[in-house]
Coordinates of C-alpha atoms in Angstrom, one line a residue:
X216 CA -34.6 19.9 41.5
X217 CA -31.0 19.7 42.7
X218 CA -28.3 19.6 40.0
X219 CA -25.5 17.2 39.7
X220 CA -23.1 19.1 41.9
X221 CA -25.8 19.6 44.6
X222 CA -26.4 15.9 44.6
X223 CA -22.7 15.3 44.9
X224 CA -22.4 17.8 47.7
X225 CA -25.4 16.4 49.6
X226 CA -24.9 12.7 49.3
X227 CA -21.1 12.4 49.1
X228 CA -19.2 15.5 50.1
X229 CA -21.0 16.3 53.4
X230 CA -20.8 12.7 54.8
X231 CA -17.3 12.4 53.5
X232 CA -16.1 15.6 55.3
X233 CA -18.0 14.6 58.4
X234 CA -16.2 11.2 58.5
X235 CA -12.9 12.8 57.7
X236 CA -13.1 15.8 60.0
X237 CA -9.9 14.8 61.8
X238 CA -7.9 15.3 58.6
X239 CA -6.4 18.5 57.6
X240 CA -8.1 20.7 54.9
X241 CA -5.3 20.1 52.3
X242 CA -5.7 16.4 52.7
X243 CA -9.4 16.7 52.1
X244 CA -8.9 18.8 49.0
X245 CA -6.4 16.3 47.7
X246 CA -8.7 13.4 48.2
X247 CA -11.6 15.3 46.5
X248 CA -9.4 16.1 43.5
X249 CA -8.3 12.5 43.2
X250 CA -11.9 11.3 43.3
X251 CA -12.8 13.7 40.4
X252 CA -9.7 12.7 38.4
X253 CA -10.7 9.0 38.6
X254 CA -14.0 9.9 36.8
X255 CA -12.3 11.5 33.8
X256 CA -12.2 9.5 30.5
X257 CA -8.8 8.0 29.7
X258 CA -6.9 9.6 26.9
X259 CA -6.0 7.4 23.9
X260 CA -2.5 6.1 24.0
X261 CA -2.5 5.2 20.3
X262 CA 0.3 6.6 18.2
X263 CA -1.0 8.6 15.2
X264 CA 0.5 7.2 12.0
X265 CA 0.1 8.9 8.6
X266 CA 0.5 6.7 5.5
X267 CA 0.6 8.0 1.9
X268 CA -0.5 5.5 -0.8
X269 CA -0.9 5.4 -4.5
X270 CA -4.3 4.8 -5.9
X271 CA -4.0 1.0 -6.0
X272 CA -6.2 -1.7 -4.4
X273 CA -3.1 -3.4 -3.1
X274 CA -2.8 -0.8 -0.3
X275 CA -6.5 -0.6 0.6
X276 CA -6.1 -3.1 3.5
X277 CA -4.7 0.0 5.4
X278 CA -8.1 1.6 5.2
X279 CA -9.7 -1.6 6.2
X280 CA -7.4 -2.0 9.2
X281 CA -8.5 1.4 10.5
X282 CA -12.2 0.6 9.9
X283 CA -12.0 -2.7 11.8
X284 CA -10.0 -1.1 14.6
X285 CA -7.0 -3.4 14.1
X286 CA -4.6 -0.5 14.2
X287 CA -5.8 0.5 17.7
X288 CA -5.2 -3.1 18.9
X289 CA -1.5 -2.5 18.2
X290 CA -1.3 1.0 19.6
X291 CA -1.6 2.9 16.3
X292 CA -4.1 5.3 14.9
X293 CA -3.8 5.1 11.1
X294 CA -4.6 8.0 8.8
X295 CA -4.4 7.3 5.0
X296 CA -3.6 9.9 2.4
X297 CA -4.4 9.0 -1.2
X298 CA -3.4 11.7 -3.7
X299 CA -5.0 11.4 -7.1
X300 CA -1.9 12.0 -9.3
X301 CA 1.8 11.2 -9.2
X302 CA 3.0 14.7 -8.8
X303 CA 0.8 15.3 -5.7
X304 CA 1.9 11.9 -4.3
X305 CA 5.6 12.7 -4.6
X306 CA 5.1 16.1 -3.1
X307 CA 3.5 14.6 -0.1
X308 CA 6.1 12.0 0.6
X309 CA 9.0 14.4 0.0
X310 CA 7.7 17.5 1.7
X311 CA 5.1 16.5 4.2
X312 CA 5.2 14.7 7.6
X313 CA 4.2 11.2 6.7
X314 CA 5.5 8.1 8.4
X315 CA 4.9 5.3 5.9
X316 CA 4.5 5.2 2.1
X317 CA 3.0 2.6 -0.2
X318 CA 4.6 2.5 -3.7
X319 CA 5.6 0.2 -6.5
X320 CA 9.1 -1.2 -6.6
X321 CA 10.0 1.4 -9.2
X322 CA 8.6 4.3 -7.3
X323 CA 10.5 3.2 -4.2
X324 CA 13.8 3.6 -6.1
X325 CA 12.6 7.0 -7.3
X326 CA 11.6 8.0 -3.8
X327 CA 15.1 7.2 -2.6
X328 CA 16.5 9.8 -5.1
X329 CA 13.8 12.4 -4.5
X330 CA 13.9 12.4 -0.7
X331 CA 17.6 11.9 -0.4
X332 CA 16.8 10.1 2.8
X333 CA 17.5 6.7 4.2
X334 CA 14.0 5.3 3.6
X335 CA 13.6 1.6 4.5
X336 CA 11.3 -1.1 3.2
X337 CA 9.0 -2.5 5.9
X338 CA 7.0 -5.2 4.0
X339 CA 5.8 -6.3 0.6
X340 CA 2.1 -5.4 0.5
X341 CA 1.1 -7.3 -2.7
X342 CA 2.3 -8.6 -5.9
X343 CA 0.8 -8.6 -9.4
X344 CA -0.7 -12.1 -10.0
X345 CA -2.2 -11.5 -13.5
X346 CA -3.3 -7.9 -13.0
X347 CA -0.8 -6.7 -15.6
X348 CA -1.3 -8.1 -19.0
X349 CA -0.1 -8.0 -22.6
X350 CA -3.0 -7.6 -25.1
X351 CA -2.1 -8.3 -28.7
X352 CA -3.5 -8.9 -32.1
X353 CA -4.5 -12.4 -33.0
X354 CA -1.5 -13.0 -35.2
X355 CA 0.7 -12.8 -32.0
X356 CA 0.0 -16.0 -30.1
X357 CA 3.1 -16.4 -27.9
X358 CA 5.4 -14.1 -25.9
X359 CA 8.3 -15.0 -28.3
X360 CA 6.3 -13.5 -31.2
X361 CA 6.3 -10.1 -29.5
X362 CA 9.9 -9.7 -30.5
X363 CA 10.3 -6.9 -33.1
X364 CA 6.7 -5.8 -32.7
X365 CA 5.4 -2.3 -31.9
X366 CA 4.2 -2.5 -28.3
X367 CA 2.6 0.3 -26.3
X368 CA 4.6 0.6 -23.0
X369 CA 4.9 3.7 -20.9
X370 CA 8.5 4.4 -20.2
X371 CA 10.2 3.9 -16.8
X372 CA 7.3 2.1 -15.3
X373 CA 5.9 -1.3 -14.2
X374 CA 5.0 -2.1 -17.8
X375 CA 8.5 -1.7 -18.9
X376 CA 9.7 -3.8 -16.0
X377 CA 7.2 -6.5 -17.0
X378 CA 8.7 -6.6 -20.4
X379 CA 12.2 -6.9 -18.9
X380 CA 10.9 -10.2 -17.4
X381 CA 9.4 -11.3 -20.7
X382 CA 12.7 -10.8 -22.6
X383 CA 15.0 -11.5 -19.6
X384 CA 16.8 -8.3 -20.2
X385 CA 17.1 -5.1 -18.1
X386 CA 16.9 -3.1 -21.3
X387 CA 13.8 -4.7 -22.9
X388 CA 13.3 -2.0 -25.5
X389 CA 16.1 -3.6 -27.5
X390 CA 13.7 -6.5 -28.3
X391 CA 10.7 -4.5 -29.5
X392 CA 9.7 -1.1 -30.9
X393 CA 8.4 0.8 -27.9
X394 CA 5.5 3.1 -28.5
X395 CA 5.2 5.5 -25.5
X396 CA 1.6 6.3 -24.8
X397 CA -0.6 6.0 -21.7
X398 CA -2.5 2.7 -21.3
X399 CA -5.8 4.6 -21.8
X400 CA -4.7 5.4 -25.4
X401 CA -4.2 1.8 -26.4
X402 CA -7.7 1.4 -27.8
X403 CA -7.3 4.2 -30.3
X404 CA -3.8 3.0 -31.2
X405 CA -5.2 -0.4 -32.0
X406 CA -8.0 1.1 -34.1
X407 CA -5.5 3.1 -36.1
X408 CA -3.2 0.1 -36.6
X409 CA -0.4 2.0 -34.8
X410 CA 0.5 -0.8 -32.4
X411 CA 0.7 -4.6 -32.4
X412 CA 0.3 -5.0 -28.6
X413 CA -0.2 -3.1 -25.4
X414 CA 0.9 -3.6 -21.8
X415 CA -2.0 -2.7 -19.5
X416 CA -4.3 -3.7 -16.6
X417 CA -8.0 -3.8 -15.6
X418 CA -10.3 -2.2 -16.4
X419 CA -8.5 -1.1 -19.5
X420 CA -7.6 -4.7 -20.5
X421 CA -11.2 -5.8 -19.9
X422 CA -12.5 -3.2 -22.3
X423 CA -9.8 -4.1 -24.9
X424 CA -10.7 -7.8 -24.8
X425 CA -14.2 -7.0 -26.0
X426 CA -12.6 -6.6 -29.4
X427 CA -12.5 -10.1 -31.0
X428 CA -9.4 -9.1 -33.0
X429 CA -7.5 -8.9 -29.7
X430 CA -6.5 -11.4 -27.0
X431 CA -4.3 -11.8 -24.0
X432 CA -0.9 -13.2 -24.8
X433 CA 0.3 -13.4 -21.2
X434 CA 0.0 -11.8 -17.8
X435 CA 2.0 -11.5 -14.6
X436 CA 0.8 -14.7 -13.2
X437 CA 3.7 -16.2 -15.2
X438 CA 6.1 -14.3 -12.9
X439 CA 4.7 -14.8 -9.3
X440 CA 6.1 -12.5 -6.7
X441 CA 8.4 -10.7 -9.2
X442 CA 6.4 -7.5 -9.6
X443 CA 5.5 -6.3 -6.2
X444 CA 4.5 -3.2 -4.2
X445 CA 5.9 -2.3 -0.8
X446 CA 5.3 -0.2 2.3
X447 CA 8.4 1.8 3.3
X448 CA 9.1 4.1 6.2
X449 CA 10.7 7.5 6.6
X450 CA 13.9 7.8 8.8
X451 CA 12.1 9.1 11.9
X452 CA 9.9 6.0 12.2
X453 CA 11.1 3.8 15.1
X454 CA 11.5 0.0 15.3
X455 CA 8.4 -0.3 17.5
X456 CA 6.2 1.5 15.0
X457 CA 7.6 -0.6 12.1
X458 CA 6.9 -3.8 14.0
X459 CA 3.4 -2.6 14.9
X460 CA 2.5 -1.8 11.3
X461 CA 3.6 -5.3 10.2
X462 CA 1.3 -6.9 12.8
X463 CA -1.6 -4.6 11.7
X464 CA -1.0 -5.6 8.0
X465 CA -0.8 -9.3 8.6
X466 CA -3.9 -9.4 10.8
X467 CA -5.9 -7.3 8.3
X468 CA -4.9 -9.6 5.4
X469 CA -5.9 -12.6 7.5
X470 CA -9.3 -11.0 8.1
X471 CA -9.7 -10.3 4.3
X472 CA -8.8 -13.9 3.5
X473 CA -11.4 -15.2 6.0
X474 CA -14.1 -13.1 4.4
X475 CA -13.1 -11.7 0.9
X476 CA -16.8 -10.9 0.0
X477 CA -17.0 -8.4 2.8
X478 CA -13.7 -6.8 1.7
X479 CA -14.7 -6.6 -1.9
X480 CA -17.9 -4.8 -0.9
X481 CA -15.9 -2.5 1.3
X482 CA -13.4 -1.4 -1.4
X483 CA -16.2 -1.1 -3.9
X484 CA -17.9 1.4 -1.7
X485 CA -14.6 3.1 -0.9
X486 CA -13.6 3.4 -4.6
X487 CA -17.2 4.1 -5.8
X488 CA -17.2 1.1 -8.2
X489 CA -19.4 -2.0 -8.6
X490 CA -18.6 -5.0 -6.4
X491 CA -18.0 -7.0 -9.6
X492 CA -15.4 -4.5 -10.7
X493 CA -13.6 -4.7 -7.4
X494 CA -13.7 -8.5 -7.5
X495 CA -12.2 -8.5 -11.0
X496 CA -9.4 -6.1 -10.0
X497 CA -8.6 -8.2 -6.9
X498 CA -8.3 -11.4 -9.0
X499 CA -5.0 -10.0 -10.4
X500 CA -3.6 -8.9 -7.0
X501 CA -2.1 -11.2 -4.4
X502 CA -2.2 -9.5 -1.0
X503 CA 0.9 -10.7 1.0
X504 CA 0.1 -12.4 4.2
X505 CA 2.6 -13.4 7.0
X506 CA 3.4 -16.7 5.5
X507 CA 3.9 -15.2 2.0
X508 CA 6.4 -12.8 3.5
X509 CA 8.3 -15.5 5.3
X510 CA 8.5 -17.4 2.0
X511 CA 9.8 -14.3 0.2
X512 CA 12.4 -13.7 2.9
X513 CA 13.6 -17.3 2.5
X514 CA 15.4 -15.9 -0.6
X515 CA 15.9 -12.2 0.4
X516 CA 18.7 -11.8 -2.2
X517 CA 16.1 -12.5 -4.9
X518 CA 13.8 -9.9 -3.3
X519 CA 16.5 -7.3 -3.5
X520 CA 17.6 -8.2 -7.0
X521 CA 14.1 -7.3 -8.2
X522 CA 14.4 -3.9 -6.7
X523 CA 17.8 -3.5 -8.4
X524 CA 16.3 -4.5 -11.7
X525 CA 13.4 -2.1 -11.2
X526 CA 15.9 0.7 -10.5
X527 CA 17.6 0.1 -13.8
X528 CA 14.2 0.5 -15.6
X529 CA 13.6 3.8 -13.7
X530 CA 17.0 5.3 -13.5
X531 CA 19.4 3.3 -15.5
X532 CA 22.4 3.6 -13.2
X533 CA 23.7 3.5 -9.6
X534 CA 21.3 0.7 -8.8
X535 CA 23.5 -1.6 -6.8
X536 CA 22.8 0.5 -3.7
X537 CA 19.5 -1.4 -3.5
X538 CA 21.2 -4.8 -3.3
X539 CA 20.5 -4.9 0.4
X540 CA 17.3 -2.9 0.5
X541 CA 15.6 -5.7 2.5
X542 CA 17.8 -6.9 5.3
X543 CA 17.5 -10.6 6.3
X544 CA 16.3 -9.7 9.8
X545 CA 13.5 -7.4 8.6
X546 CA 11.0 -10.2 8.8

């Protein structure tokens, strides 16, 4: 039985050469090469993009965008890196070739110091909408009653920034006795009567609230849009790539809003948790869509002031350099 080349030779090349016998040999060879080239598969023109993220559901639309092929629609091929601890995360965004990074407001200010580079915010990915909570004993019923109490709050983090909003002070520890332990140690600290309250988040808060002696005093839904996460770019990223990643993000969030059940199932599988756990976690997170971003940029000064305030929590000085972190035309 003739192979593929024999068929090609018999049914195409011989008639072709017969019809074109008046052409020179170089022309015939050129025509043949061009005919073969036309049959080759086209190479992907998508630009490979590497994004490092912290382990936080607020960044998981980036995985979803790649899975749905939305990144390719805008000429990108997204690869997500998710280190499992803060030291590895920092090492990656400082030393390795990544293009975009997803962090909290506070970690963005740290990254500026660690990288010593002109890193630029691209978009707000999400904001805490009840995900961060203050769990306290029953004798504390209002935020005002937290004053002077012993509260478990990790230092230089989002919990401390949350308390700066509660007390309207960039140095919130002046208003309470700060007990520095990880959130996971709050249960034991309550049991030992070491603390009066704890700043934490699900699933830790869910577990703590099973104790009838404890309750939720307040959560971040009282401060909408004030505790947010962002996606920022390294200096080598060009304007076209920045624009493309915004389009990818907005279209992905729109897809999630259209079918949240599918997304909850997706992240549950990705994070190896139950769908109910994923749904519970997402209740406290507001993914920022295109209209949300426009609303935030309507008062870009306020957006920047929050980064300045976060910097004071993280570093305590030289924070006015973030006063123009988001430029008015970034949107």
